Short mmCIF file of C-alpha atoms in Angstrom, two decimals:
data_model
loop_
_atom_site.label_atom_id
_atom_site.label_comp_id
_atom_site.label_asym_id
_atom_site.label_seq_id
_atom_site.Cartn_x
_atom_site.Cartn_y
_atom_site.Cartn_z
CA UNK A 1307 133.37 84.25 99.56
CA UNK A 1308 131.13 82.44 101.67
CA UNK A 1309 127.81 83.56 100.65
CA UNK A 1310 128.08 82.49 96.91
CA UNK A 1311 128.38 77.94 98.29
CA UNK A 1312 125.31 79.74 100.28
CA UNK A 1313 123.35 80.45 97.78
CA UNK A 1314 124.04 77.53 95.65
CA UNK A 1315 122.92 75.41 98.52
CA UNK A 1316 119.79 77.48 98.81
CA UNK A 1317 117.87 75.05 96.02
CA UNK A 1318 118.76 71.73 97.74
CA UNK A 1319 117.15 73.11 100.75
CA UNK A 1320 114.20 74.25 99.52
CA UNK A 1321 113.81 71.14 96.98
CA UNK A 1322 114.00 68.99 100.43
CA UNK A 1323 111.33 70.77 102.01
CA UNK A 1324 109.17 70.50 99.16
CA UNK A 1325 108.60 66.77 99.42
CA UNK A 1326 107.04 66.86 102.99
CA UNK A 1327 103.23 66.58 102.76
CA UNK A 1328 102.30 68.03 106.22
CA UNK A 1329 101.57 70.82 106.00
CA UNK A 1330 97.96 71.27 106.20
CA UNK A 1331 97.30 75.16 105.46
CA UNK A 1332 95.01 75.67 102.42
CA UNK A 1333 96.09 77.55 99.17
CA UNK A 1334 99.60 77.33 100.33
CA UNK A 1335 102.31 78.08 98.20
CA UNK A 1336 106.13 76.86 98.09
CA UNK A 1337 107.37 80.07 97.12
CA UNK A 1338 106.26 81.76 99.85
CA UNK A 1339 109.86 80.22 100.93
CA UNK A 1340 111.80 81.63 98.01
CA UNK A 1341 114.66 84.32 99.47
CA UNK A 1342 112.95 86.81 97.38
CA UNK A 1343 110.13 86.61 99.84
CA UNK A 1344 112.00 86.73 103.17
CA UNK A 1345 112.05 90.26 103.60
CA UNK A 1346 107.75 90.73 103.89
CA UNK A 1347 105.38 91.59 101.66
CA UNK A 1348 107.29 95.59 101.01
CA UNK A 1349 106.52 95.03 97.22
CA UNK A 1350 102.42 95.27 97.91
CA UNK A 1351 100.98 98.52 98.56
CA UNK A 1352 97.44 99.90 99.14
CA UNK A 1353 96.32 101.85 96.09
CA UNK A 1354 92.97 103.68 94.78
CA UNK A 1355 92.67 100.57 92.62
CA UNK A 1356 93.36 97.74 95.34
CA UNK A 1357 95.84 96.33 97.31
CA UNK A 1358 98.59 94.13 95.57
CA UNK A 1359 97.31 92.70 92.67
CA UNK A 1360 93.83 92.44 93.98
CA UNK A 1361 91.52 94.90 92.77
CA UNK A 1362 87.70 95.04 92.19
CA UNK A 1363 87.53 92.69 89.54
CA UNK A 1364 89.28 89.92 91.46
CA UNK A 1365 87.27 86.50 91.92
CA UNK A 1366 86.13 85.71 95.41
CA UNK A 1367 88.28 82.25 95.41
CA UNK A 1368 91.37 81.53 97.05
CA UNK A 1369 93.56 80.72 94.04
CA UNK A 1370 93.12 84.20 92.82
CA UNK A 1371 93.34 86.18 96.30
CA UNK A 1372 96.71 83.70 97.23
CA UNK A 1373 97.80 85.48 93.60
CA UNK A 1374 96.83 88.88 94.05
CA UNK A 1375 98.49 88.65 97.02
CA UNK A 1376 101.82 87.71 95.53
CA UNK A 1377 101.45 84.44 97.62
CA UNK A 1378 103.14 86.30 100.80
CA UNK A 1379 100.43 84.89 102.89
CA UNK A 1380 98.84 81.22 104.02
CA UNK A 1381 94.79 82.16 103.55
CA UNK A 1382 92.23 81.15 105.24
CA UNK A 1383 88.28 81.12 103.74
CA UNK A 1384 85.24 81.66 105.32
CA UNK A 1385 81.48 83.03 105.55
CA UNK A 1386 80.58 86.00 107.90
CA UNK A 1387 77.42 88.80 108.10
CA UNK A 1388 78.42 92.09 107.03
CA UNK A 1389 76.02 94.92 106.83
CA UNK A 1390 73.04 92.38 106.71
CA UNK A 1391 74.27 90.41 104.75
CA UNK A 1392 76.25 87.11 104.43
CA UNK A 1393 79.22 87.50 102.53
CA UNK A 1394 82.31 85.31 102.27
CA UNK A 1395 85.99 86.22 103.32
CA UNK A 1396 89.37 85.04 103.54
CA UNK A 1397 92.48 85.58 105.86
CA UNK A 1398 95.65 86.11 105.02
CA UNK A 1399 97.86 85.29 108.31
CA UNK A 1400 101.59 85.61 109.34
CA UNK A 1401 101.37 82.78 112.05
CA UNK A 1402 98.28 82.82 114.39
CA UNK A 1403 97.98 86.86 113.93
CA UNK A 1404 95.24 88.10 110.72
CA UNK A 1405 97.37 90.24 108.31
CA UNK A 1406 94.43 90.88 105.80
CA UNK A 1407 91.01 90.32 105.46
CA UNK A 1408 89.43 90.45 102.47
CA UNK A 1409 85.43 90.17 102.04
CA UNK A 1410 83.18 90.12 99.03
CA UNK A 1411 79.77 87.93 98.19
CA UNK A 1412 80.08 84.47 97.47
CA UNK A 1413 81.02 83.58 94.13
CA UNK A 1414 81.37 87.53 93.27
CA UNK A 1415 84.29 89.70 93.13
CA UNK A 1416 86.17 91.37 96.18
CA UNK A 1417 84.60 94.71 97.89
CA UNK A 1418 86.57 95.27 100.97
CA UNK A 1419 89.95 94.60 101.98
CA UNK A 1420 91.02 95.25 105.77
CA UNK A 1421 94.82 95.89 106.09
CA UNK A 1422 96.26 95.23 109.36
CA UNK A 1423 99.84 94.80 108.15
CA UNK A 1424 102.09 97.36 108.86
CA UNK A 1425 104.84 96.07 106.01
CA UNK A 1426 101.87 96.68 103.89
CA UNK A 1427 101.69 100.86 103.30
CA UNK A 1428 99.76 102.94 100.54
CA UNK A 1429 100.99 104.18 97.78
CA UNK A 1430 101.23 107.69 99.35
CA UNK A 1431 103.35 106.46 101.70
CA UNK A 1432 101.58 105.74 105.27
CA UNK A 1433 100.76 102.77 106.65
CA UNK A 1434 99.72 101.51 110.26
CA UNK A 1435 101.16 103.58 113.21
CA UNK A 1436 101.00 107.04 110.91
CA UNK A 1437 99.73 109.76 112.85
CA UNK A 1438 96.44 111.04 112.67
CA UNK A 1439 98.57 114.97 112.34
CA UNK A 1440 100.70 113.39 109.95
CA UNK A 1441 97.29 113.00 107.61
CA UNK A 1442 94.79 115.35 108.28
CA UNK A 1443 94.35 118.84 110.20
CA UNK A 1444 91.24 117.94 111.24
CA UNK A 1445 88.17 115.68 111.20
CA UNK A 1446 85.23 117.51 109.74
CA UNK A 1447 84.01 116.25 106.57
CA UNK A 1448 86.71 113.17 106.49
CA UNK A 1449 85.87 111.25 109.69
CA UNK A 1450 83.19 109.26 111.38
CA UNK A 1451 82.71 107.63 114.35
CA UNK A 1452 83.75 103.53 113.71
CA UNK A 1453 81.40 100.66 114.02
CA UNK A 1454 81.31 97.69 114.48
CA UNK A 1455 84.18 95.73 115.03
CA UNK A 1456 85.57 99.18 114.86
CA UNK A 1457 83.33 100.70 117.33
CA UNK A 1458 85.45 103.19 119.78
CA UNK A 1459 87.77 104.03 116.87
CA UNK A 1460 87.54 106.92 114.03
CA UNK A 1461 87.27 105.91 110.22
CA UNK A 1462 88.35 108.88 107.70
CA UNK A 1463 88.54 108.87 104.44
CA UNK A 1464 92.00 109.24 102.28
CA UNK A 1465 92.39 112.81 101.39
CA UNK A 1466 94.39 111.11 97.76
CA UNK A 1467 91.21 108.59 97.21
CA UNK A 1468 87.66 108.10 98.11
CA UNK A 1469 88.35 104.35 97.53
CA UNK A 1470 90.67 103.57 101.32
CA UNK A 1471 89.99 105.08 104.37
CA UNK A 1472 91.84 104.97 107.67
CA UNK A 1473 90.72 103.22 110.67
CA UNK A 1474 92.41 105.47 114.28
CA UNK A 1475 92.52 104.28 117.44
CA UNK A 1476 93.87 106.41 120.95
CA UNK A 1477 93.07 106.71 124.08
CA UNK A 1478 89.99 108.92 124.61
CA UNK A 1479 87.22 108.73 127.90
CA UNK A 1480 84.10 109.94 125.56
CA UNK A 1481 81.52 108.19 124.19
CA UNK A 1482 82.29 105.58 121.44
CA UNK A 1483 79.92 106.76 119.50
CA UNK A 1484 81.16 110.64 119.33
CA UNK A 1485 83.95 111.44 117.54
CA UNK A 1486 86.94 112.70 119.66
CA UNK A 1487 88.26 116.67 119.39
CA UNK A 1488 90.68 117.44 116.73
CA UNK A 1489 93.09 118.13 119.27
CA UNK A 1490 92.53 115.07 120.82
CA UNK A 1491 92.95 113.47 117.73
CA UNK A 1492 96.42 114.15 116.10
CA UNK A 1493 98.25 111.94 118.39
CA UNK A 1494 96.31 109.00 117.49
CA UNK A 1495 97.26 106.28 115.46
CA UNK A 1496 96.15 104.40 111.94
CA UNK A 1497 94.91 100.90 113.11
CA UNK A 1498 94.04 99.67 110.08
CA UNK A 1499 93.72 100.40 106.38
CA UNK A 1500 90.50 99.48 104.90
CA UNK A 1501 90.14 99.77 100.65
CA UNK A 1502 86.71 99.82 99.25
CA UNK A 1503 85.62 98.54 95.94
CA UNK A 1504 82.79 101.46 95.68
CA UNK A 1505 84.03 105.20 97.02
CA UNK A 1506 83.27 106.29 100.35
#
């Protein structure tokens, strides 16, 4: 009996809040707040065509990457070099930690999204902390060696779709640059989920 003066209370509280002005993140959205969104972002997955509603035909502004993110996330926009090149990229963040990062060239249409949220899984069903067992038998014609901000980590490709590929990390004392035995591999763990506009 108590919940339902709850919930009817719910709008009065949330009108209140939207009158204060101080809040200074850009591409914000007020119903980030609504109880609907309380529980995460479990209604966005990582699929062959995207992740959310973002796919490769999404604009490279923040009004349309807040959307196709189901405005779960404050963003954050910037420029950066990738692969030679200076491309531009926003942030979605959960307080002070990155969540997403989403890259593509300025005034294009998205190319990469890195997915570091583990309420965020594919549509097959893993998500960060999977492991590497759990997903493939072995590295051979899946995996490489990471790089860059990847470097000492394993990228392999999705066996369901060319377009995401898995980013491992574990504990290892070779090389970066080598990747690890199978056996050493199946107890690590996916890191990071990283779609790709153009198949790997």
């Amino acid at each position: 009996m108590t919940i339902r003066p709850l919930l009817l209370g719910l709008p009065l509280l949330l009108a209140g809040c939207s009158s204060s002005s101080s809040f200074s993140w850009p591409s914000f959205s007020w119903s980030s707040l609504s109880p609907f969104n309380w529980f995460g972002s479990s209604s966005m997955v990582v699929s062959e065509k995207g992740v959310g509603d973002i796919t490769a035909t999404t604009p490279m502004t923040a009004s349309a990457i807040s959307k196709g993110l189901q405005d779960n996330y404050p963003i954050l926009s910037g420029m950066t070099s990738y692969q030679g090149q200076v491309v531009s990229y926003f942030q979605a963040m959960a307080g002070n930690d990155v969540k997403l990062v989403i890259t593509g060239e300025f005034k294009g249409s998205v190319q990469r999204i890195e997915v570091m949220d583990s309420k965020v899984p594919t549509e097959w069903g893993s998500k960060l902390g999977t492991p590497f067992s759990e997903l493939f038998s072995k590295a051979y014609g899946a995996c490489k060696a990471g790089e860059g901000d990847n470097a000492g980590k394993v990228e392999c490709v999705a066996t369901q779709s060319r377009h995401v590929s898995y980013v491992f990390n574990g504990q290892w004392a070779g090389p970066q640059e080598i990747i690890p035995p199978d056996n050493i591999l199946q107890s690590w763990t996916v890191s990071k989920i990283i779609w790709h506009a153009k198949a790997q």
